[in-house]
Coordinates of C-alpha atoms in Angstrom, one line a residue:
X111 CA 58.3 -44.7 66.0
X112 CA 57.6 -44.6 69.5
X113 CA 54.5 -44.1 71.4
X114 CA 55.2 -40.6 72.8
X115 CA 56.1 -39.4 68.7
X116 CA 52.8 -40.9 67.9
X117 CA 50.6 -39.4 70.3
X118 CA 52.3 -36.0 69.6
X119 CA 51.4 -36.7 65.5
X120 CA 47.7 -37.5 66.4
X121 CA 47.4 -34.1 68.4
X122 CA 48.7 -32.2 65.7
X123 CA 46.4 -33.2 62.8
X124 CA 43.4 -32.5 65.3
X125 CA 44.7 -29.1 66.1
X126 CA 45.0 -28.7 61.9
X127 CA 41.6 -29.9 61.5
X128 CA 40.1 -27.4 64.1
X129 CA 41.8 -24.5 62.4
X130 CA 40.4 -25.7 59.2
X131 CA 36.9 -25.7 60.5
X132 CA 37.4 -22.3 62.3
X133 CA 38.8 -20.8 59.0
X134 CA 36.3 -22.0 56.7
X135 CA 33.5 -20.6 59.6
X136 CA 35.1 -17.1 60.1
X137 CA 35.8 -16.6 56.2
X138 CA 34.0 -13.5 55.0
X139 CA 31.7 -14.1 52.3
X140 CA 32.7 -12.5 49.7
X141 CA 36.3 -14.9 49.7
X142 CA 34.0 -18.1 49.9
X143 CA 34.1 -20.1 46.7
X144 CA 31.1 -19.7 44.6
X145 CA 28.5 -22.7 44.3
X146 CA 27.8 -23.7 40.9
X147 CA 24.1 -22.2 39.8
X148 CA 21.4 -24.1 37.7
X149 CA 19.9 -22.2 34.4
X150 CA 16.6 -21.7 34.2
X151 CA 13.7 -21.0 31.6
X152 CA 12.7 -17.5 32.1
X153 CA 11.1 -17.2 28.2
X154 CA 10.0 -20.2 27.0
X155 CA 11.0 -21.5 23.8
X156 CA 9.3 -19.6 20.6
X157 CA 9.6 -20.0 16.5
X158 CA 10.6 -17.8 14.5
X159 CA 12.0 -17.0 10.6
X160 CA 10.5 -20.6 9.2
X161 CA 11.6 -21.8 5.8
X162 CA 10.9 -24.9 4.2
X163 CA 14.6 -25.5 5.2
X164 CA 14.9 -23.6 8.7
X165 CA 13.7 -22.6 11.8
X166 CA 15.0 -20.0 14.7
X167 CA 14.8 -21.4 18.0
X168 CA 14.4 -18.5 20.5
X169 CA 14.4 -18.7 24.3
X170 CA 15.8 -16.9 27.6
X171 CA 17.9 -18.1 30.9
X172 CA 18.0 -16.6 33.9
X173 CA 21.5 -17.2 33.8
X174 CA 24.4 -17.0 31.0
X175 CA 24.9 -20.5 29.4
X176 CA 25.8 -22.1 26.1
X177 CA 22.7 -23.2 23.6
X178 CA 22.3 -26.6 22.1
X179 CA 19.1 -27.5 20.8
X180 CA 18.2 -31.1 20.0
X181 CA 16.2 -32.0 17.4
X182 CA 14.2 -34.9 14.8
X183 CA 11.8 -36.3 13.3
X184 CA 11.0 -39.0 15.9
X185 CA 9.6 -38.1 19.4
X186 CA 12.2 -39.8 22.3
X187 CA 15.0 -39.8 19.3
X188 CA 16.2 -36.1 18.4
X189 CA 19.5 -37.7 16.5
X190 CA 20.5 -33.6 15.4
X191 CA 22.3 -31.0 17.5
X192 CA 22.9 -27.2 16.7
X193 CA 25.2 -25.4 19.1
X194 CA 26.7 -22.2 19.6
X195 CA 29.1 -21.9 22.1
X196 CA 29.0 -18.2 23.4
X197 CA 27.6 -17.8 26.8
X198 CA 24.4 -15.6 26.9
X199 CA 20.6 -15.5 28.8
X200 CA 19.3 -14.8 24.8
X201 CA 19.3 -18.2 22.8
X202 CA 18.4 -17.8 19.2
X203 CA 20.0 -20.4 16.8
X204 CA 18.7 -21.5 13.2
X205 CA 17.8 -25.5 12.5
X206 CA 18.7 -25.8 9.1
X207 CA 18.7 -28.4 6.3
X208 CA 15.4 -29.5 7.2
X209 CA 13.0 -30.8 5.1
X210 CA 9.8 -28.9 3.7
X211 CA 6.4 -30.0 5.3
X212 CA 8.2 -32.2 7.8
X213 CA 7.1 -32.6 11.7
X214 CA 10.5 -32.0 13.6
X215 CA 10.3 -32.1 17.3
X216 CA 12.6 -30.4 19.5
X217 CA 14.4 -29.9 23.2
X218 CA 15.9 -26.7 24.1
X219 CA 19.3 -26.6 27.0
X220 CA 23.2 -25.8 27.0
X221 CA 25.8 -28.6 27.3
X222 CA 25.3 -29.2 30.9
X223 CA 21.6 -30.6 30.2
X224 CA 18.8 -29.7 28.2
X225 CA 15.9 -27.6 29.9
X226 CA 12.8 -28.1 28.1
X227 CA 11.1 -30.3 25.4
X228 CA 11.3 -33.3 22.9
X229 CA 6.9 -33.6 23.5
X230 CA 4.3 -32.8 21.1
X231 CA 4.1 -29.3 22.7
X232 CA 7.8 -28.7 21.5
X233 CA 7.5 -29.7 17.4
X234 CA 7.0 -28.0 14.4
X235 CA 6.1 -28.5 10.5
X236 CA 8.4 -26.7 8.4
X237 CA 7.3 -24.6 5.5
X238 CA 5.9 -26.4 2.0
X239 CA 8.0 -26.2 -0.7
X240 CA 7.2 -22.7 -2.5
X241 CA 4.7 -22.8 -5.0
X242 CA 3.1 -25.9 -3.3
X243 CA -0.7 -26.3 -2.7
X244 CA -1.6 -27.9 0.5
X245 CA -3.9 -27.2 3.6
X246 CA -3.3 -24.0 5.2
X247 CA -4.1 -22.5 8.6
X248 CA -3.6 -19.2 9.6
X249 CA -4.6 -17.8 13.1
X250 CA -4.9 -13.9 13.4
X251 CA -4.7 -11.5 16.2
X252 CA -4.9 -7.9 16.3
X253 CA -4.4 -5.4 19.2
X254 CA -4.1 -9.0 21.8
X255 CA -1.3 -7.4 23.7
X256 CA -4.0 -6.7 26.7
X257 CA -2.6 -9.5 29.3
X258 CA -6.6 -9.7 30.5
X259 CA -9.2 -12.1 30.9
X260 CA -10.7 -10.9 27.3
X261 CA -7.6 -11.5 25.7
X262 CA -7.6 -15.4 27.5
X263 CA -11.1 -15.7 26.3
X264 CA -10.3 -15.0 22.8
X265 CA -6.9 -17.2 23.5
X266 CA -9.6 -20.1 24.4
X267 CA -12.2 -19.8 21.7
X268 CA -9.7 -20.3 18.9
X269 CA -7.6 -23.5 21.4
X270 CA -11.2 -24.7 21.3
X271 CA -12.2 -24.2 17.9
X272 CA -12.5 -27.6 15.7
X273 CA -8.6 -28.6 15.2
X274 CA -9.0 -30.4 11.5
X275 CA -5.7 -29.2 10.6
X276 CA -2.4 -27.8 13.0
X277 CA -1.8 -24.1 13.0
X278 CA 0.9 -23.3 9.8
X279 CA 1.8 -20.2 10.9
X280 CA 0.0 -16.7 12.8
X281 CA 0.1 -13.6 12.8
X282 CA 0.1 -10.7 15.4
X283 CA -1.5 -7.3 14.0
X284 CA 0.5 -5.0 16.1
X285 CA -0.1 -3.4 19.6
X286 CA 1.1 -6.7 20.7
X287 CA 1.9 -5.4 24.2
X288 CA 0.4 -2.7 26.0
X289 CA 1.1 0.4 27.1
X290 CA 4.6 0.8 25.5
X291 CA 5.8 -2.1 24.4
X292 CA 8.3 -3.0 27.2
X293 CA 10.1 -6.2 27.4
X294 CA 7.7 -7.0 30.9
X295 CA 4.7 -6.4 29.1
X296 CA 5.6 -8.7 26.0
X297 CA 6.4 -10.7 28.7
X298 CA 3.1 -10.7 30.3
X299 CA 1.2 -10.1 27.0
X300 CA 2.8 -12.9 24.8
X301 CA 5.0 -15.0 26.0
X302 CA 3.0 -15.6 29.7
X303 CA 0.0 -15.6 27.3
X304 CA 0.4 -18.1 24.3
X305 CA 3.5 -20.4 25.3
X306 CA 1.8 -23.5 23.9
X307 CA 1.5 -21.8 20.0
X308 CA 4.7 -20.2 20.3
X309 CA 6.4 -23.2 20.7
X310 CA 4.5 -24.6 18.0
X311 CA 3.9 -22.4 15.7
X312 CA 5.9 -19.5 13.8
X313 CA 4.7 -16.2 14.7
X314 CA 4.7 -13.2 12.5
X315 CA 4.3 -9.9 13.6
X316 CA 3.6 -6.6 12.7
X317 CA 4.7 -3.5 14.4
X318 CA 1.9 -1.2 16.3
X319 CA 2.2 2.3 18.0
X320 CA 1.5 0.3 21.5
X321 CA 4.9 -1.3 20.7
X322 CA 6.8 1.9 20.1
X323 CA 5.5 3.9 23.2
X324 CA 3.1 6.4 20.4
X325 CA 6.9 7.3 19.2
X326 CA 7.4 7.2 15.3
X327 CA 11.4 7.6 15.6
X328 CA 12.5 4.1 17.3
X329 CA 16.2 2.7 18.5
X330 CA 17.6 -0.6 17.1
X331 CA 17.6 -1.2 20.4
X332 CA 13.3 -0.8 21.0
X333 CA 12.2 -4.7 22.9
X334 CA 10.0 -5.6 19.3
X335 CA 13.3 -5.6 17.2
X336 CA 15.4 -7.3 20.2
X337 CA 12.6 -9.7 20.8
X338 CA 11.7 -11.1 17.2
X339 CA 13.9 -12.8 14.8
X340 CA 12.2 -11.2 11.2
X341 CA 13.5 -11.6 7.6
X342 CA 15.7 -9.2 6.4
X343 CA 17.7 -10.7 3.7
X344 CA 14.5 -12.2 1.7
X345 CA 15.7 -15.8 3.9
X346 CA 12.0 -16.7 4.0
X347 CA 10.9 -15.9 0.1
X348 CA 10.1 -12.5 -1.5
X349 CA 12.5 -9.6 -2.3
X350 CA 15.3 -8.6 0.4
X351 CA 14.3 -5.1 2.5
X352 CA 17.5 -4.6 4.7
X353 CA 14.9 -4.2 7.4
X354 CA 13.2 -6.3 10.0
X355 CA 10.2 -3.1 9.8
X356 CA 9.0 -4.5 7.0
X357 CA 9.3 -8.0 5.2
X358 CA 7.7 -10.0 3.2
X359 CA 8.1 -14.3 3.1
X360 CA 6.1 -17.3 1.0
X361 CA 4.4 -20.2 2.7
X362 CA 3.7 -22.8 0.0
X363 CA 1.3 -20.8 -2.8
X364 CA 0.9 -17.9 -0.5
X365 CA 3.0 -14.7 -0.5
X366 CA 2.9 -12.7 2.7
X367 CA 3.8 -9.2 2.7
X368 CA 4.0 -7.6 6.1
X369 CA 4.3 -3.7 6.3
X370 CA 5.1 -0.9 9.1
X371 CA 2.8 1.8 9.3
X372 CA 4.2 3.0 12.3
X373 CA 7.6 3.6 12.1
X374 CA 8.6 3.6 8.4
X375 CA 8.0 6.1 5.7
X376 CA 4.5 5.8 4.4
X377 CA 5.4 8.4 1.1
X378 CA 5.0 7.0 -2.3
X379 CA 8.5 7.2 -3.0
X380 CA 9.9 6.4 -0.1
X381 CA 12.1 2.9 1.0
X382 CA 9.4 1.4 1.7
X383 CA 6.4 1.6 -1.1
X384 CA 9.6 1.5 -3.4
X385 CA 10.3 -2.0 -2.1
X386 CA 6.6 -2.7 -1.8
X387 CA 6.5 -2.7 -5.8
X388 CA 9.8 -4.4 -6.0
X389 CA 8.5 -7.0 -4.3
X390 CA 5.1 -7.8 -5.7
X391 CA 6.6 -7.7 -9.0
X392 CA 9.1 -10.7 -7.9
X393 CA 6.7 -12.9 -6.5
X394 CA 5.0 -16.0 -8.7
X395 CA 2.8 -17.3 -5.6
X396 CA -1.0 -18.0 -6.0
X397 CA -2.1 -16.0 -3.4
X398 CA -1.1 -12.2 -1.8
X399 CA -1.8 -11.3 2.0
X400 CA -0.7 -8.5 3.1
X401 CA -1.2 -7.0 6.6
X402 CA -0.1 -4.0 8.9
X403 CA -1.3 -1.7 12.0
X404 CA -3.3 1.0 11.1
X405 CA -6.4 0.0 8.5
X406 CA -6.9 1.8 5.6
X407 CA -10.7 1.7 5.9
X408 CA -12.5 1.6 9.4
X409 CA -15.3 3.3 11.3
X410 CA -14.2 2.2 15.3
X411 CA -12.4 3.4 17.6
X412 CA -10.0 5.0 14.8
X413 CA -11.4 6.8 11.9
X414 CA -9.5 6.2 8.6
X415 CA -11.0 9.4 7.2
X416 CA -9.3 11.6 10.0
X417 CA -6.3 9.9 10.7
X418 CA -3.3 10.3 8.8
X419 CA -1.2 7.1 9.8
X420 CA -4.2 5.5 8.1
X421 CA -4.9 8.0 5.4
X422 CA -1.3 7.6 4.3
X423 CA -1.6 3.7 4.2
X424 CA -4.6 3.9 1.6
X425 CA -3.7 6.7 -0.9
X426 CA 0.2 5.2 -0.6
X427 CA 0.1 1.7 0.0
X428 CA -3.0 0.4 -1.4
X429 CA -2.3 1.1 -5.4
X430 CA 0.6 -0.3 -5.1
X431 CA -0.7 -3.6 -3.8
X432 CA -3.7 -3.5 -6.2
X433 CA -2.1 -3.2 -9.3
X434 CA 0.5 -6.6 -7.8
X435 CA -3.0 -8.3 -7.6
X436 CA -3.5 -8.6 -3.8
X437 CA -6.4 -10.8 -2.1
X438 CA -6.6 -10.0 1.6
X439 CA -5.7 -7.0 3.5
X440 CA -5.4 -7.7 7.3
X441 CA -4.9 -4.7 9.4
X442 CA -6.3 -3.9 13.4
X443 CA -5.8 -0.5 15.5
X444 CA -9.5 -0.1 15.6
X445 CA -10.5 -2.6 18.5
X446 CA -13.5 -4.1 16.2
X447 CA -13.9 -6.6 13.7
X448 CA -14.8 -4.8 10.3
X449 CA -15.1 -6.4 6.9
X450 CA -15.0 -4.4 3.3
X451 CA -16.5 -6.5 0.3
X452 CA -14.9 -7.5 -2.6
X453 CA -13.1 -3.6 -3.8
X454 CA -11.1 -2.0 -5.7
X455 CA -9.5 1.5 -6.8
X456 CA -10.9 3.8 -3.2
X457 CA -8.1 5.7 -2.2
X458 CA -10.1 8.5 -0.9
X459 CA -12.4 9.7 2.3
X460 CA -15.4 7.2 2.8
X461 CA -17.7 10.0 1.0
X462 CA -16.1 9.2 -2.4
X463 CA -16.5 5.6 -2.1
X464 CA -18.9 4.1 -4.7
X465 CA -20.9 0.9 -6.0
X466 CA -18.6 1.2 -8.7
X467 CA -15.6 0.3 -6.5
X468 CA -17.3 -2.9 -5.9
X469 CA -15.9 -6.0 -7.7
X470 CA -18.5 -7.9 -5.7
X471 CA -21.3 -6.5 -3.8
X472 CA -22.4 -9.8 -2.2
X473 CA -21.7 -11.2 1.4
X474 CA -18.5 -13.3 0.4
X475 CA -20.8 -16.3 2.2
X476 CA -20.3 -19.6 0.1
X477 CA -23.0 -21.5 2.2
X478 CA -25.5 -19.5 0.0
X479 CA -23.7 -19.7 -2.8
X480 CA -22.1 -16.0 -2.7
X481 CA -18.5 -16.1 -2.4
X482 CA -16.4 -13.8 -3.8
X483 CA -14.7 -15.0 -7.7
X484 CA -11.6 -13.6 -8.8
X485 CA -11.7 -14.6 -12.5
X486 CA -7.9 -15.0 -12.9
X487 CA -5.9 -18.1 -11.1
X488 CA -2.7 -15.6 -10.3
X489 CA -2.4 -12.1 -8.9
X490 CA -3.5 -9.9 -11.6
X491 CA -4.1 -6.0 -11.7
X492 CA -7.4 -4.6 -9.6
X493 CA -9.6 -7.9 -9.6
X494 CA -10.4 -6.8 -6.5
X495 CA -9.4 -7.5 -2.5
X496 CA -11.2 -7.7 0.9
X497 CA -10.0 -5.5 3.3
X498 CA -10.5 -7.1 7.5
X499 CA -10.1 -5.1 10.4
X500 CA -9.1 -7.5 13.2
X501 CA -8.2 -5.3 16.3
X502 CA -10.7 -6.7 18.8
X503 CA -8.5 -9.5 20.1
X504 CA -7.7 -7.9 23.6
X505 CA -10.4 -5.1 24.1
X506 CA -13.6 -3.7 22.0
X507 CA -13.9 0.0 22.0
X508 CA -16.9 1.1 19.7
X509 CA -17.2 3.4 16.7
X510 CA -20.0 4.1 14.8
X511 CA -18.8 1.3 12.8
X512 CA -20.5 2.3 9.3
X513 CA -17.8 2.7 6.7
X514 CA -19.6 2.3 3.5
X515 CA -17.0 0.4 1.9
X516 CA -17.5 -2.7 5.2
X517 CA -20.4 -5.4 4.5
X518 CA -20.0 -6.0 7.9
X519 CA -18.8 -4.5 11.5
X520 CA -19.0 -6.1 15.2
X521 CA -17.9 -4.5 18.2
X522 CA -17.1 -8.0 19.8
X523 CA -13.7 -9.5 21.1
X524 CA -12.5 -12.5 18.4
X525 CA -9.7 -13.7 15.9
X526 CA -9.4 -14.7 12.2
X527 CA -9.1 -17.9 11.4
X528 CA -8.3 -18.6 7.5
X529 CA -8.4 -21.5 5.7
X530 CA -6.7 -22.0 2.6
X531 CA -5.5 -24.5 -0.1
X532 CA -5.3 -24.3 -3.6
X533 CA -7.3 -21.4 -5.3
X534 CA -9.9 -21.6 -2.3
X535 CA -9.1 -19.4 0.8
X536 CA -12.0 -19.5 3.9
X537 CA -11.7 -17.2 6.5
X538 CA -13.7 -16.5 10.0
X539 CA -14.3 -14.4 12.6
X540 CA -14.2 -16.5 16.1
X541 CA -15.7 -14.5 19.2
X542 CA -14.5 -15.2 22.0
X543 CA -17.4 -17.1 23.1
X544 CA -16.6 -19.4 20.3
X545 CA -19.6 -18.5 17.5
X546 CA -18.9 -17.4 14.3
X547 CA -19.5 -13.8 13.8
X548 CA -18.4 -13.6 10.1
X549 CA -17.4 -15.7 7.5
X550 CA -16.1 -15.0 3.6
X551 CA -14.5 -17.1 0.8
X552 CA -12.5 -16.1 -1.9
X553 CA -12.1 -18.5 -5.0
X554 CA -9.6 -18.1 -7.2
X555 CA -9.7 -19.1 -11.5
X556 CA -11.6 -20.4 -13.4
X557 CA -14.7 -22.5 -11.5
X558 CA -17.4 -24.9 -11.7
X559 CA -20.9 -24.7 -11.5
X560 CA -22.5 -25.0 -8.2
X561 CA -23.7 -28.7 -7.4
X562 CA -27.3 -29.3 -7.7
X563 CA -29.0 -30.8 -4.8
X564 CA -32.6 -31.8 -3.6
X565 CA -32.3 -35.2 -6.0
X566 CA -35.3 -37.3 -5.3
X567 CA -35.7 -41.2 -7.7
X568 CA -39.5 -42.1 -8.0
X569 CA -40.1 -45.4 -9.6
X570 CA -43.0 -44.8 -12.1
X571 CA -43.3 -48.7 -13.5
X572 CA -41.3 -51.4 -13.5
X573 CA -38.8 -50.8 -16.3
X574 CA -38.4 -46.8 -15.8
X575 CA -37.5 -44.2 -12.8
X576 CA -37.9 -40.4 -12.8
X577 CA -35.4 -37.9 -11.6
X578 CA -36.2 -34.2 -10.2
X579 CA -33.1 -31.8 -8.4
X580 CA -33.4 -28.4 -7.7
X581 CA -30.6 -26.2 -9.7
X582 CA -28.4 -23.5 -7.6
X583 CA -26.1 -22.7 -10.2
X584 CA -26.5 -19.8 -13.3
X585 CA -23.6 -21.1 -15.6
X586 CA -23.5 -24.5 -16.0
X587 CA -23.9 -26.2 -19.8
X588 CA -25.8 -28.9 -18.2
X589 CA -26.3 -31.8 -16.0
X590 CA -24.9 -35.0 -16.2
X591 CA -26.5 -38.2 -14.0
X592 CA -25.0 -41.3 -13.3
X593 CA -26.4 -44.1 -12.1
X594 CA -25.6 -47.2 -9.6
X595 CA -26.7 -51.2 -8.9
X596 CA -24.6 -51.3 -5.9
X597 CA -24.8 -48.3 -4.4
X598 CA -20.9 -47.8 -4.9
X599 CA -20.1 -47.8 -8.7
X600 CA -21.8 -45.2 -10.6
X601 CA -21.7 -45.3 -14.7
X602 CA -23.4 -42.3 -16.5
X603 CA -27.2 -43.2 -17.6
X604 CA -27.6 -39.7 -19.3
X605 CA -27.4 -36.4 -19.5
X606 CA -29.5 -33.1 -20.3
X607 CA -29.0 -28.8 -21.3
X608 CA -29.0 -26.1 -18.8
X609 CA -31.7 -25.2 -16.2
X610 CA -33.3 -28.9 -17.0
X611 CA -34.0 -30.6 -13.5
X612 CA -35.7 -34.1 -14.6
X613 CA -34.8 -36.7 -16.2
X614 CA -36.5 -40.3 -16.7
X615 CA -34.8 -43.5 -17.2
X616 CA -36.2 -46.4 -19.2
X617 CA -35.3 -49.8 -19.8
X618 CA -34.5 -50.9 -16.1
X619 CA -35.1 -54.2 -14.7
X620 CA -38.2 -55.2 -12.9
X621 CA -38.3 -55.0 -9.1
X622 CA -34.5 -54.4 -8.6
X623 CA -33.0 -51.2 -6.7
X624 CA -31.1 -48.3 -8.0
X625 CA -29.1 -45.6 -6.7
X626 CA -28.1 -42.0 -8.6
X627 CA -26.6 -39.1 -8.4
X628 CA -26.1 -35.7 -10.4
X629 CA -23.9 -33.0 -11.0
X630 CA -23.4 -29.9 -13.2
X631 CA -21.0 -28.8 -15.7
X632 CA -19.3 -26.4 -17.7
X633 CA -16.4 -25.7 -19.8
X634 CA -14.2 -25.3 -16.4
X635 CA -15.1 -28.5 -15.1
X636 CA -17.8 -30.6 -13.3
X637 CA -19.2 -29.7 -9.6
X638 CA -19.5 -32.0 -6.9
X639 CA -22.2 -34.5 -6.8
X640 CA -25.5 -33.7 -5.7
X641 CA -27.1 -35.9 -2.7
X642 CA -27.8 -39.5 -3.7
X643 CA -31.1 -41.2 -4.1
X644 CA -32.9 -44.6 -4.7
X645 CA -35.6 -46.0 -5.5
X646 CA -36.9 -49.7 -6.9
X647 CA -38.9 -50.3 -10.1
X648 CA -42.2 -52.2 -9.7
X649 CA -42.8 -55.2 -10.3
X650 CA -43.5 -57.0 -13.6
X651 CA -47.2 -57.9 -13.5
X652 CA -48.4 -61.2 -15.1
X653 CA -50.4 -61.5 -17.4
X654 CA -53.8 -63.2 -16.9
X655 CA -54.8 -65.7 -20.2
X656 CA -58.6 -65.9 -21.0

């Protein structure tokens, strides 16, 4: 090739190059190739449906991707994978074949990376085992869906409040969003609001007329149904409703029932009372809690005398779950905190209410020794239930708060917290300045007396030691008391009849130490021990010899 070919070769590719450049700079935009675009979180992951098998993993994209969700048991190590290949900004896929009671953590992506996750903010504890008794916590919120500074404060008191045991699972007592339940205002209300529980714990909700814009006739299509993933099919425990309205699931010994007093029919015949009793009737758990919108007894902002949502709810709802041997009724649509006694059989106006409806006219308050005793260990017929008003998570709005059926009522901003495991459930009322406004128990079966306490040892010679407690309890068969040389291993010195509260010991060794303790009995069991207390003989004195 000679030199003229060559130089004629070189100009040529230049002049190609240039027209590539002006081509690729005068090409409209619309016929430029598009750049590849990164997904990102616009919802942040959330639980939903948890079995003691399965969890829904829900999140958004701001772009249509695939969903893979990794997952484990050790943090840095997620060796599962569920995927599901369509291509959508609304992730929702189930974990399943997981193991009850068992921390899992979790990362959240598509195939082209994952987005968020695998930290302690993104694990879960799945369900117990049904029937199982183990510790329980339960946070409530009613009426939060404010998106203020009094639902944050509420928000905080609870995030603050002692953390002896992880969240199990919470609840949301409708009006979860204000004004009308759009998707923004979830958005702002929920998901901006309580990320780090969402992705931690299952929520529960309950539908409120805040989420259905006041309307009573709803499309499939209203942001509460598209948002939450609810049991329809009885996946979670309890009896199949065909409905994501209402539902009910289990949660070791507890059986949840949650109800729509909004939307559904509230007649006694209707779908939904006639699945009510279905499903009470199915259920072999310990422990009942049922909970909806509109309160069947309250004196706030909503009157249940005047109002038929509520009216309906009470004459309708309320034998039904009575007669299945309910516990706790959680309810909120009045923005205060009002709490009924221990009751039974008022289905009426709050004139006709009566002592007699009163299984237990006391406070509920087991640091004095009043909590509230429901004789039999299972759900049986009209034992009696407490009935909570919780609607003052987001705003308070007043009332003459006095229905007679409440032993108490507070116009201030708070949560539930309950407590539960085996036949004991404690629940609270948080403010949002992080006091406890309220507090109740509910025991379950047969019990033991209360534990005596006030023990005080008083050497009176050197071979004998006198005992004296003070008794708190009105059924125990009698007291038992055990003594100690070491302070750690008690044997039982003795024993006395009911309402004694002394006891002397004899033949003890001179100048030596000893420790005791006492407690009370009955045919149900023994209480815990009272307070321990010592006290060391005297001395042997010698004897002088004329």
């Amino acid at each position: 090739m000679n030199a003229r070919t060559v130089r004629f070769l070189v100009i040529a590719l230049a002049l190609a190059l240039v027209a590539v450049v002006v081509a690729a700079r005068t090409c409209p935009q619309d016929e430029q190739v598009p750049q590849a675009q990164s997904a990102a979180l616009t919802r942040r992951p959330y639980l939903q449906d948890g079995t003691p098998t399965s969890v829904v993993v829900r999140w958004r994209t701001s772009i249509a991707t695939n969903t893979r969700v990794r997952y484990g048991t050790v943090p840095g190590a997620l060796s599962f994978e569920a995927d599901q290949a369509s291509s959508l900004t609304e992730h929702a896929i189930a974990l399943t074949n997981l193991i009850p009671a068992t921390r899992y953590y979790y990362a959240v992506g598509s195939s082209d990376g994952l987005l968020e996750g695998d930290d302690e903010d993104h694990a879960f504890v799945t369900a117990p085992a049904p029937g199982t008794s183990s510790p329980v916590r339960i946070w409530v919120l009613g009426d939060s869906g404010t998106a203020n500074n009094d639902a944050r404060r509420v928000r905080d008191s609870y995030y603050a409040f002692p953390r002896a045991r992880q969240t199990s699972l919470w609840l949301m007592l409708g009006d979860n969003a204000y004004e009308s339940g759009k998707d923004s205002e979830y958005q702002k209300a929920v998901f901006d609001m309580y990320p780090t529980m969402l992705s931690r714990s299952v929520l529960w909700p309950t539908i409120g007329n805040h989420d259905t814009a006041q309307l009573q006739s709803v499309p499939a299509t209203l942001p509460y149904f598209e948002i939450f993933s609810l049991p329809t099919a009885g996946e979670a425990g309890g009896l199949a409703s065909g409905t994501e309205r209402y539902y009910s699931f289990d949660y070791g010994n507890i059986h949840f029932i949650c109800l729509d007093s909004m939307t559904s029919d509230r007649s006694r015949g209707g779908a939904m009372m006639t699945w009510l009793a279905s499903d009470l009737a199915s259920t072999g758990e310990q422990w009942i809690i049922a909970y909806w919108h509109h309160p069947p007894y309250s004196k706030g902002s909503h009157d249940s005398d005047s109002d038929p949502q509520l009216a309906e709810m009470r004459q309708n709802a309320l034998p039904i779950l009575e007669n299945g041997g309910v516990d706790l009724v959680l309810s909120g649509h009045s923005h205060s905190y009002e709490r009924s006694f221990l009751i039974d059989g008022h289905y009426g106006k709050s004139s006709t209410f009566n002592n007699a409806m009163k299984k237990d006219g006391g406070s509920g308050q087991s640091q004095s020794g009043a909590a509230y005793h429901k004789p039999s260990a299972v759900p049986e017929p009209h034992e009696g239930a407490v009935y909570a008003v919780a609607g003052s998570s987001g705003q308070v709005s007043g009332g003459s708060l006095n229905h007679p059926a409440m032993f108490i009522s507070l116009n201030t901003l708070g949560s539930m917290v309950i407590d539960l495991e085996g036949s004991r459930l404690e629940a609270r009322f948080l403010r949002d300045d992080g006091s406890i406004g309220d507090q109740f128990t509910i025991v379950k079966g047969p019990i033991p007396p209360t534990a005596p306490d006030g023990l005080k040892a008083t050497a009176i010679s050197s071979a004998r030691i006198e005992l004296r407690w003070s008794d708190h309890s009105s059924d125990e068969d009698g007291f038992r008391i055990e003594q100690s040389a070491d302070g750690r291993t008690f044997v039982q010195a003795g024993s006395v009849a009911a309402n004694i509260t002394s006891f002397q010991i004899d033949g003890l060794s001179p100048g030596t130490a000893y420790t005791f303790r006492v407690d009370a009995f009955n045919a149900e069991g023994q209480s815990e021990y009272s307070n321990v207390s010592g006290a060391t003989t005297e001395h042997a004195r010698r004897r002088v010899h004329p």
